[in-house]
Short mmCIF file of C-alpha atoms and ligand atoms in Angstrom, two decimals:
data_model
loop_
_atom_site.label_atom_id
_atom_site.label_comp_id
_atom_site.label_asym_id
_atom_site.label_seq_id
_atom_site.Cartn_x
_atom_site.Cartn_y
_atom_site.Cartn_z
CA UNK B 1 168.36 112.53 140.41
CA UNK B 2 168.11 115.82 138.56
CA UNK B 3 165.12 117.60 140.00
CA UNK B 4 163.41 119.88 137.48
CA UNK B 5 159.94 119.99 138.99
CA UNK B 6 160.39 123.09 141.11
CA UNK B 7 157.13 124.67 139.96
CA UNK B 8 155.33 121.80 141.71
CA UNK B 9 157.39 122.20 144.86
CA UNK B 10 160.98 123.16 145.53
CA UNK B 11 162.57 119.97 146.77
CA UNK B 12 165.95 121.29 147.79
CA UNK B 13 165.30 123.48 150.85
CA UNK B 14 167.99 125.57 152.53
CA UNK B 15 169.54 123.66 155.44
CA UNK B 16 168.36 126.40 157.84
CA UNK B 17 164.76 125.50 156.95
CA UNK B 18 165.28 121.84 157.78
CA UNK B 19 167.01 122.74 161.03
CA UNK B 20 164.27 125.18 162.01
CA UNK B 21 161.51 122.58 161.52
CA UNK B 22 163.43 119.95 163.45
CA UNK B 23 164.20 122.44 166.21
CA UNK B 24 160.57 123.52 166.44
CA UNK B 25 159.42 119.94 166.71
CA UNK B 26 161.46 119.58 169.84
CA UNK B 27 160.50 122.84 171.51
CA UNK B 28 157.36 124.47 170.19
CA UNK B 29 154.04 124.68 172.00
CA UNK B 30 150.70 125.83 170.63
CA UNK B 31 150.83 129.46 169.51
CA UNK B 32 148.38 131.70 171.28
CA UNK B 33 147.15 128.93 173.54
CA UNK B 34 148.90 129.92 176.74
CA UNK B 35 151.69 131.96 178.23
CA UNK B 36 154.07 129.12 178.98
CA UNK B 37 157.47 129.37 177.36
CA UNK B 38 156.78 126.68 174.76
CA UNK B 39 153.59 128.35 173.63
CA UNK B 40 155.20 131.76 173.60
CA UNK B 41 158.11 130.55 171.51
CA UNK B 42 155.58 129.42 168.89
CA UNK B 43 153.68 132.69 169.09
CA UNK B 44 156.84 134.71 168.71
CA UNK B 45 158.19 132.87 165.72
CA UNK B 46 154.81 132.91 164.00
CA UNK B 47 154.47 136.63 164.58
CA UNK B 48 157.95 137.20 163.26
CA UNK B 49 157.02 135.20 160.16
CA UNK B 50 154.06 137.53 159.64
CA UNK B 51 156.44 140.48 159.84
CA UNK B 52 158.84 139.01 157.32
CA UNK B 53 156.04 138.27 154.86
CA UNK B 54 154.52 141.69 155.36
CA UNK B 55 157.89 143.22 154.51
CA UNK B 56 158.42 140.93 151.52
CA UNK B 57 155.02 141.86 150.03
CA UNK B 58 155.08 145.54 150.93
CA UNK B 59 152.12 145.26 153.31
CA UNK B 60 151.13 147.86 155.89
CA UNK B 61 150.51 145.58 158.89
CA UNK B 62 151.72 142.10 159.85
CA UNK B 63 148.26 141.49 161.32
CA UNK B 64 146.95 141.31 157.76
CA UNK B 65 149.08 138.23 157.07
CA UNK B 66 146.86 135.16 157.54
CA UNK B 67 148.30 131.65 157.60
CA UNK B 68 146.71 128.71 155.80
CA UNK B 69 147.82 125.30 154.60
CA UNK B 70 148.55 126.40 151.02
CA UNK B 71 147.45 128.67 148.15
CA UNK B 72 144.41 126.54 147.54
CA UNK B 73 143.04 127.28 150.99
CA UNK B 74 143.91 130.96 150.66
CA UNK B 75 142.15 131.20 147.30
CA UNK B 76 139.08 129.46 148.69
CA UNK B 77 138.97 131.95 151.57
CA UNK B 78 139.25 134.92 149.20
CA UNK B 79 136.80 133.67 146.57
CA UNK B 80 134.14 132.23 148.85
CA UNK B 81 134.52 134.90 151.48
CA UNK B 82 134.18 137.88 149.15
CA UNK B 83 131.73 136.88 146.40
CA UNK B 84 128.00 136.52 146.82
CA UNK B 85 125.15 135.59 144.48
CA UNK B 86 124.52 138.30 141.91
CA UNK B 87 128.18 139.37 141.79
CA UNK B 88 130.24 139.25 138.60
CA UNK B 89 133.85 138.07 138.65
CA UNK B 90 136.50 138.13 135.92
CA UNK B 91 139.34 135.67 135.62
CA UNK B 92 141.61 134.29 132.88
CA UNK B 93 142.35 131.12 130.96
CA UNK B 94 145.75 130.94 132.65
CA UNK B 95 144.33 129.91 135.98
CA UNK B 96 145.02 126.86 138.08
CA UNK B 97 142.15 124.67 139.28
CA UNK B 98 142.60 126.18 142.74
CA UNK B 99 141.15 129.37 141.24
CA UNK B 100 138.81 127.83 138.70
CA UNK B 101 137.09 125.23 140.84
CA UNK B 102 136.14 127.64 143.66
CA UNK B 103 134.88 130.03 140.95
CA UNK B 104 132.79 127.30 139.30
CA UNK B 105 131.47 126.50 142.77
CA UNK B 106 130.41 130.13 143.20
CA UNK B 107 128.93 130.12 139.71
CA UNK B 108 126.56 127.38 140.85
CA UNK B 109 125.57 129.70 143.74
CA UNK B 110 124.58 132.48 141.35
CA UNK B 111 127.83 134.36 140.72
CA UNK B 112 128.42 135.33 137.08
CA UNK B 113 131.85 134.29 135.80
CA UNK B 114 133.75 135.69 132.82
CA UNK B 115 136.95 133.97 131.71
CA UNK B 116 139.17 136.13 129.52
CA UNK B 117 140.83 134.11 126.77
CA UNK B 118 144.52 133.90 125.99
CA UNK B 119 146.16 133.31 122.63
CA UNK B 120 147.85 130.07 121.57
CA UNK B 121 151.07 131.12 123.26
CA UNK B 122 149.24 131.56 126.53
CA UNK B 123 149.49 135.36 126.35
CA UNK B 124 146.87 137.56 127.90
CA UNK B 125 145.59 140.77 126.39
CA UNK B 126 144.99 142.73 129.58
CA UNK B 127 142.74 145.29 127.90
CA UNK B 128 140.23 142.44 127.42
CA UNK B 129 139.82 142.32 131.20
CA UNK B 130 138.79 145.96 131.28
CA UNK B 131 136.25 145.44 128.49
CA UNK B 132 134.44 142.84 130.57
CA UNK B 133 133.91 145.06 133.61
CA UNK B 134 130.27 146.00 134.29
CA UNK B 135 128.22 147.41 137.16
CA UNK B 136 128.01 144.07 138.99
CA UNK B 137 131.71 143.29 138.71
CA UNK B 138 133.02 142.71 142.21
CA UNK B 139 136.38 141.08 141.61
CA UNK B 140 139.20 140.45 139.17
CA UNK B 141 141.24 137.40 140.09
CA UNK B 142 144.28 136.22 138.21
CA UNK B 143 147.58 134.50 138.51
CA UNK B 144 150.87 136.39 138.60
CA UNK B 145 152.47 133.68 136.47
CA UNK B 146 151.23 130.62 134.60
CA UNK B 147 152.30 127.36 136.19
CA UNK B 148 152.07 125.74 132.75
CA UNK B 149 153.85 128.10 130.35
CA UNK B 150 155.71 130.27 132.86
CA UNK B 151 154.27 133.39 131.21
CA UNK B 152 154.35 136.34 133.58
CA UNK B 153 151.22 138.44 134.07
CA UNK B 154 151.71 142.16 134.63
CA UNK B 155 149.63 142.40 137.79
CA UNK B 156 150.53 146.04 138.22
CA UNK B 157 148.68 146.81 134.97
CA UNK B 158 145.72 144.66 136.00
CA UNK B 159 145.72 146.34 139.41
CA UNK B 160 145.47 149.76 137.76
CA UNK B 161 142.36 148.59 135.89
CA UNK B 162 140.83 147.19 139.07
CA UNK B 163 141.49 150.41 140.94
CA UNK B 164 140.12 152.62 138.16
CA UNK B 165 136.83 150.71 138.27
CA UNK B 166 136.63 150.17 142.04
CA UNK B 167 136.83 146.40 141.68
CA UNK B 168 138.56 144.03 144.14
CA UNK B 169 141.81 142.55 142.88
CA UNK B 170 142.90 139.09 144.07
CA UNK B 171 146.22 137.65 142.92
CA UNK B 172 147.40 134.03 142.91
CA UNK B 173 151.13 134.41 143.58
CA UNK B 174 151.81 130.67 143.87
CA UNK B 175 154.46 130.73 141.14
CA UNK B 176 155.98 134.11 141.93
CA UNK B 177 156.14 134.65 145.70
CA UNK B 178 159.77 134.52 146.78
CA UNK B 179 161.04 134.92 143.21
CA UNK B 180 159.46 138.09 141.81
CA UNK B 181 159.05 141.44 143.54
CA UNK B 182 155.50 141.86 144.78
CA UNK B 183 154.34 145.11 146.28
CA UNK B 184 150.67 145.05 147.21
CA UNK B 185 150.40 148.85 147.53
CA UNK B 186 151.49 150.07 144.09
CA UNK B 187 150.05 146.92 142.49
CA UNK B 188 146.65 147.66 144.07
CA UNK B 189 146.33 144.08 145.28
CA UNK B 190 143.49 143.61 147.76
CA UNK B 191 144.24 139.96 148.51
CA UNK B 192 147.49 138.20 147.74
CA UNK B 193 147.40 134.38 147.96
CA UNK B 194 150.66 132.48 148.34
CA UNK B 195 151.95 129.02 149.13
CA UNK B 196 155.00 128.35 151.26
CA UNK B 197 156.50 125.33 149.54
CA UNK B 198 157.45 126.64 146.09
CA UNK B 199 159.53 129.77 145.54
CA UNK B 200 159.34 130.70 149.22
CA UNK B 201 161.39 127.54 149.90
CA UNK B 202 159.40 126.59 153.00
CA UNK B 203 157.72 123.36 154.08
CA UNK B 204 154.58 121.97 152.48
CA UNK B 205 151.49 122.70 154.53
CA UNK B 206 152.35 126.39 154.87
CA UNK B 207 150.76 129.22 152.94
CA UNK B 208 148.68 132.27 153.48
CA UNK B 209 147.15 135.47 152.27
CA UNK B 210 147.83 139.12 152.68
CA UNK B 211 144.58 141.08 153.04
CA UNK B 212 144.43 144.83 152.48
CA UNK B 213 143.68 146.65 155.74
CA UNK B 214 139.97 147.38 156.06
CA UNK B 215 138.82 144.61 153.71
CA UNK B 216 136.38 142.24 155.42
CA UNK B 217 136.35 138.59 154.30
CA UNK B 218 133.74 136.14 155.57
CA UNK B 219 135.68 133.30 157.23
CA UNK B 220 135.58 129.84 155.70
CA UNK B 221 136.07 128.21 159.09
CA UNK B 222 135.32 129.14 162.67
CA UNK B 223 136.58 127.58 165.85
CA UNK B 224 139.20 127.87 168.54
CA UNK B 225 141.40 130.94 168.54
CA UNK B 226 142.88 131.17 172.03
CA UNK B 227 141.22 134.58 172.46
CA UNK B 228 137.63 135.73 173.18
CA UNK B 229 136.71 132.25 174.38
CA UNK B 230 133.17 133.26 175.48
CA UNK B 231 132.33 135.00 172.21
CA UNK B 232 129.93 132.82 170.20
CA UNK B 233 131.20 134.25 166.92
CA UNK B 234 134.57 134.07 165.28
CA UNK B 235 136.51 137.17 166.45
CA UNK B 236 136.48 139.91 163.84
CA UNK B 237 140.06 141.01 164.42
CA UNK B 238 142.71 140.06 161.92
CA UNK B 239 144.43 137.67 161.55
CA UNK B 240 142.39 135.63 164.04
CA UNK B 241 139.26 136.28 162.00
CA UNK B 242 140.51 133.96 159.27
CA UNK B 243 142.64 131.58 161.39
CA UNK B 244 140.51 129.15 163.38
CA UNK B 245 142.36 126.13 164.74
CA UNK B 246 145.98 125.39 165.62
CA UNK B 247 148.38 126.71 163.04
CA UNK B 248 151.12 124.61 161.47
CA UNK B 249 153.68 126.07 163.86
CA UNK B 250 156.40 123.58 163.00
CA UNK B 251 156.01 124.32 159.31
CA UNK B 252 155.86 128.06 159.91
CA UNK B 253 159.14 127.89 161.83
CA UNK B 254 160.58 126.48 158.61
CA UNK B 255 158.96 129.19 156.52
CA UNK B 256 160.39 131.75 158.93
CA UNK B 257 163.90 130.43 158.30
CA UNK B 258 163.25 130.27 154.56
CA UNK B 259 162.25 133.95 154.55
CA UNK B 260 165.44 134.76 156.38
CA UNK B 261 167.36 132.92 153.68
CA UNK B 262 165.48 134.75 150.90
CA UNK B 263 165.95 138.19 152.43
CA UNK B 264 169.64 137.47 152.95
CA UNK B 265 170.30 135.98 149.51
CA UNK B 266 168.06 138.45 147.70
CA UNK B 267 165.18 137.36 145.49
CA UNK B 268 166.66 139.37 142.61
CA UNK B 269 169.79 137.23 142.74
CA UNK B 270 167.71 134.05 142.91
CA UNK B 271 165.45 135.11 140.03
CA UNK B 272 168.36 136.10 137.81
CA UNK B 273 170.01 132.71 138.32
CA UNK B 274 166.78 130.79 137.70
CA UNK B 275 166.05 132.76 134.54
CA UNK B 276 169.59 132.13 133.36
CA UNK B 277 169.15 128.37 133.78
CA UNK B 278 165.77 128.54 132.07
CA UNK B 279 167.19 130.50 129.15
CA UNK B 280 170.06 128.07 128.74
CA UNK B 281 167.64 125.16 128.61
CA UNK B 282 165.29 126.99 126.24
CA UNK B 283 168.14 127.90 123.88
CA UNK B 284 169.24 124.28 123.92
CA UNK B 285 165.90 122.72 123.05
CA UNK B 286 163.97 125.28 121.02
CA UNK B 287 165.41 124.33 117.62
CA UNK B 288 165.51 120.57 118.05
CA UNK B 289 163.39 119.05 115.25
CA UNK B 290 160.17 117.59 116.61
CA UNK B 291 160.24 119.65 119.81
CA UNK B 292 157.41 122.12 120.45
CA UNK B 293 157.99 124.66 123.21
CA UNK B 294 154.93 126.47 124.62
CA UNK B 295 154.64 129.96 126.02
CA UNK B 296 156.01 133.39 125.31
CA UNK B 297 159.79 133.80 125.46
CA UNK B 298 159.91 137.23 123.88
CA UNK B 299 159.50 139.29 127.04
CA UNK B 300 162.02 140.07 129.74
CA UNK B 301 160.16 138.59 132.68
CA UNK B 302 158.94 135.05 132.93
CA UNK B 303 158.81 132.31 135.53
CA UNK B 304 161.67 129.79 135.27
CA UNK B 305 159.58 127.22 133.42
CA UNK B 306 159.98 125.61 129.99
CA UNK B 307 157.13 123.37 128.85
CA UNK B 308 157.39 121.25 125.72
CA UNK B 309 156.31 118.19 123.81
CA UNK B 310 158.24 115.84 121.56
CA UNK B 311 156.42 114.97 118.35
CA UNK B 312 153.01 113.70 119.28
CA UNK B 313 154.29 111.54 122.10
CA UNK B 314 152.21 111.33 125.20
CA UNK B 315 153.79 113.75 127.70
CA UNK B 316 153.60 111.01 130.35
CA UNK B 317 155.76 108.72 128.24
CA UNK B 318 158.37 111.40 127.65
CA UNK B 319 158.46 112.27 131.34
CA UNK B 320 158.79 108.58 132.20
CA UNK B 321 161.67 108.15 129.71
CA UNK B 322 163.41 111.22 131.14
CA UNK B 323 163.21 109.67 134.58
CA UNK B 324 164.08 106.09 133.78
CA UNK B 325 166.79 106.75 131.17
CA UNK B 326 168.32 109.97 132.53
CA UNK B 327 167.18 110.34 136.13
CA UNK B 328 165.48 113.66 135.38
CA UNK B 329 162.30 114.54 137.29
CA UNK B 330 159.78 116.56 135.32
CA UNK B 331 156.02 116.81 135.35
CA UNK B 332 153.79 115.61 132.50
CA UNK B 333 150.05 115.77 131.97
CA UNK B 334 147.52 118.47 132.68
CA UNK B 335 149.16 120.55 135.46
CA UNK B 336 145.77 121.45 137.01
CA UNK B 337 145.37 124.15 134.34
CA UNK B 338 142.63 122.80 132.04
CA UNK B 339 141.86 126.02 130.17
CA UNK B 340 145.51 126.78 129.49
CA UNK B 341 145.81 123.37 127.82
CA UNK B 342 142.76 124.22 125.72
CA UNK B 343 144.45 127.43 124.59
CA UNK B 344 147.69 125.63 123.77
CA UNK B 345 145.91 122.73 122.08
CA UNK B 346 147.45 120.17 124.45
CA UNK B 347 144.41 118.74 126.21
CA UNK B 348 145.03 115.21 124.91
CA UNK B 349 148.80 115.18 124.84
CA UNK B 350 149.47 117.09 128.04
CA UNK B 351 152.93 118.67 128.18
CA UNK B 352 156.27 118.06 129.85
CA UNK B 353 157.25 120.83 132.23
CA UNK B 354 160.87 121.58 133.19
CA UNK B 355 161.01 124.06 136.06
CA UNK B 356 164.17 125.43 137.60
CA UNK B 357 165.47 126.45 140.99
CA UNK B 358 168.62 128.46 141.72
CA UNK B 359 170.09 125.31 143.25
CA UNK B 360 170.10 123.60 139.84
CA UNK B 361 173.45 123.53 138.05
CA UNK B 362 174.56 124.26 134.50
CA UNK B 363 175.55 120.59 134.15
CA UNK B 364 172.04 119.50 135.08
CA UNK B 365 170.60 121.77 132.42
CA UNK B 366 173.08 120.42 129.85
CA UNK B 367 172.08 116.85 130.69
CA UNK B 368 168.42 117.77 130.30
CA UNK B 369 169.04 119.36 126.89
CA UNK B 370 170.93 116.26 125.75
CA UNK B 371 168.13 114.02 127.00
CA UNK B 372 165.49 115.95 125.05
CA UNK B 373 167.67 115.86 121.93
CA UNK B 374 168.23 112.12 122.17
CA UNK B 375 164.58 111.33 122.83
CA UNK B 376 163.56 113.52 119.90
CA UNK B 377 166.12 111.81 117.64
CA UNK B 378 164.81 108.36 118.52
CA UNK B 379 161.49 109.66 117.29
CA UNK B 380 162.74 110.14 113.74
CA UNK E 1 161.67 107.24 122.34
CA UNK E 2 161.62 103.48 122.93
CA UNK E 3 159.50 100.93 121.06
CA UNK E 4 156.18 100.26 122.70
CA UNK E 5 154.78 96.90 123.72
CA UNK E 6 151.36 95.73 124.72
CA UNK E 7 151.32 95.85 128.52
CA UNK E 8 148.98 95.68 131.43
CA UNK E 9 148.02 99.07 132.89
CA UNK E 10 145.96 99.31 136.06
CA UNK E 11 144.34 102.68 136.79
CA UNK E 12 142.97 103.85 140.14
CA UNK E 13 140.40 106.28 141.50
CA UNK E 14 142.88 108.12 143.70
CA UNK E 15 146.62 108.62 144.14
CA UNK E 16 146.24 106.95 147.54
CA UNK E 17 145.10 103.74 145.81
CA UNK E 18 148.07 103.85 143.45
CA UNK E 19 150.41 104.21 146.43
CA UNK E 20 148.72 101.32 148.24
CA UNK E 21 149.27 99.28 145.09
CA UNK E 22 152.95 100.07 144.85
CA UNK E 23 153.48 99.30 148.51
CA UNK E 24 151.63 95.99 148.36
CA UNK E 25 153.38 94.93 145.16
CA UNK E 26 156.81 95.69 146.60
CA UNK E 27 156.02 93.85 149.82
CA UNK E 28 154.78 90.78 148.00
CA UNK E 29 157.31 90.77 145.15
CA UNK E 30 154.63 91.36 142.56
CA UNK E 31 156.20 92.78 139.38
CA UNK E 32 155.52 96.14 137.75
CA UNK E 33 156.07 99.84 138.36
CA UNK E 34 154.27 103.15 138.61
CA UNK E 35 153.93 105.16 135.38
CA UNK E 36 151.86 108.26 134.49
CA UNK E 37 148.45 107.23 133.14
CA UNK E 38 148.95 106.85 129.35
CA UNK E 39 146.96 109.29 127.31
CA UNK E 40 145.41 106.40 125.32
CA UNK E 41 143.52 105.66 128.54
CA UNK E 42 142.85 109.15 129.87
CA UNK E 43 144.14 112.70 129.62
CA UNK E 44 143.02 113.35 133.19
CA UNK E 45 146.46 112.86 134.81
CA UNK E 46 147.37 110.51 137.60
CA UNK E 47 149.42 107.39 138.25
CA UNK E 48 148.93 103.83 137.09
CA UNK E 49 150.57 100.45 137.62
CA UNK E 50 152.29 99.01 134.58
CA UNK E 51 153.27 95.34 134.26
CA UNK E 52 153.63 92.60 131.65
CA UNK E 53 150.49 90.95 130.30
CA UNK E 54 151.65 87.63 131.70
CA UNK E 55 151.55 89.05 135.24
CA UNK E 56 147.84 89.67 135.12
CA UNK E 57 146.66 86.78 137.29
CA UNK E 58 149.24 87.40 139.95
CA UNK E 59 148.35 91.09 140.08
CA UNK E 60 144.62 90.58 140.21
CA UNK E 61 144.98 88.01 142.97
CA UNK E 62 147.24 90.29 144.98
CA UNK E 63 144.84 93.24 144.65
CA UNK E 64 142.00 91.08 145.83
CA UNK E 65 144.00 89.91 148.84
CA UNK E 66 145.11 93.43 149.71
CA UNK E 67 141.67 94.94 149.13
CA UNK E 68 142.95 97.42 146.52
CA UNK E 69 140.30 98.55 144.12
CA UNK E 70 141.19 99.38 140.54
CA UNK E 71 139.43 101.88 138.36
CA UNK E 72 140.11 99.68 135.37
CA UNK E 73 142.60 97.12 134.10
CA UNK E 74 143.69 97.95 130.56
CA UNK E 75 145.89 96.36 127.99
CA UNK E 76 147.62 99.04 126.04
CA UNK E 77 150.77 99.94 124.12
CA UNK E 78 153.23 101.56 126.46
C1 PLP I 1 149.44 129.00 139.70
C2 PLP I 1 149.14 128.11 140.86
N1 PLP I 1 148.09 128.36 141.64
C3 PLP I 1 147.80 127.60 142.71
C4 PLP I 1 148.56 126.50 143.03
C5 PLP I 1 148.16 125.68 144.22
O1 PLP I 1 149.12 125.66 145.20
P1 PLP I 1 148.94 124.71 146.44
O2 PLP I 1 148.83 123.31 145.86
O3 PLP I 1 150.16 124.88 147.27
O4 PLP I 1 147.69 125.07 147.12
C6 PLP I 1 149.67 126.19 142.23
C7 PLP I 1 150.53 125.02 142.50
O5 PLP I 1 150.21 123.88 142.52
C8 PLP I 1 149.96 127.01 141.12
O6 PLP I 1 151.00 126.73 140.33
#
């Protein structure tokens, strides 16, 4: 099987990640729930994972790294824990449902929501965000990269706008963490939401957020923490404040190993290889008659994603033919990004997404190009 | 792309139902396979069970036995 669905989850994990999870399952106790060796080994590895993430994202304290199950949980914590009725929030058409649905939920509670439009190539005019800011604006929230088109969003520029107007800036780094450099300080990011199972190469069920020091977020959950047992409220100290319940220690041991792999290999090396594979695929398919490629390929930076359609074929059919005739795994349909499909004009058809990982080979890309060409020819 | 034929397409309320369907069909040698929901039915994503029209009775009986609930059973060109 040729796996080209890495934007959904990276399937090929470094062997050290697999070994770390298996090892943890045979040795790890409950972090922060005792001082026995098994519990301490969990606590230590989880703390070390916080440190590695803090370093990766340019944070100031590992205590500001909070673990969750995925980006979706992180985004819910940030959105629901920071906004209140009467607030105004600005987001974009590029967003995933894990941003949009919590925002719609808050809209029903009396938050005013503005969604900045993109053009038909899924490009964002960042100055439009600034135009929407008013006295009630509490937050700008946007993705660092579109999971549908792969278009990269210049969060540093958005962060400058947020800072100039004293507005909170929350970033969905689901598609970029572990692949693109992220530096929360210079980018003025107040909350960075990430998931462990995509570019970070960790297990599913791991994710988190980095919260700027001093920013208070109302917790989504309260419960056991292993500290302050007789306190009737959730402890206010980070990261415990936002981490009720046993963490996914086994998964985090895997994420810990994955971060080691990333720091050792270098995310710049990984990104360069992934963009090279993406470019090779794009160059191979862009001029095939009947093929429509979406997104902006003019800039230097973009996520390693190429999304296309063949004629007016249902994207599900094309994806199915790619799998059954060529053994290529892609993702068709709506990609949880309803507004982006509106902008691209692909609500009905959906779109077929090819997304690359540095583990993919040139031969795999060549096979995928040939497959698209043959399927498009059969169409004529 | 291949020529289409009129086929049976069963849609479900959840991915869990589609997985229960695939498992039960495999266990009981009921024909068909999982495909993405065709856009003629819905643009809302998800998985469906695709089989030949002639398999309808066998499939419906199996779903009843296994307690698998469909969203709808369609006949469409796939
Ligand atoms: C841009 C974007 N945001 C959020 C998510 C949600 O990530 P998760 O499903 O890990 O919560 C994804 C991936 O599915 C994504 O691509």
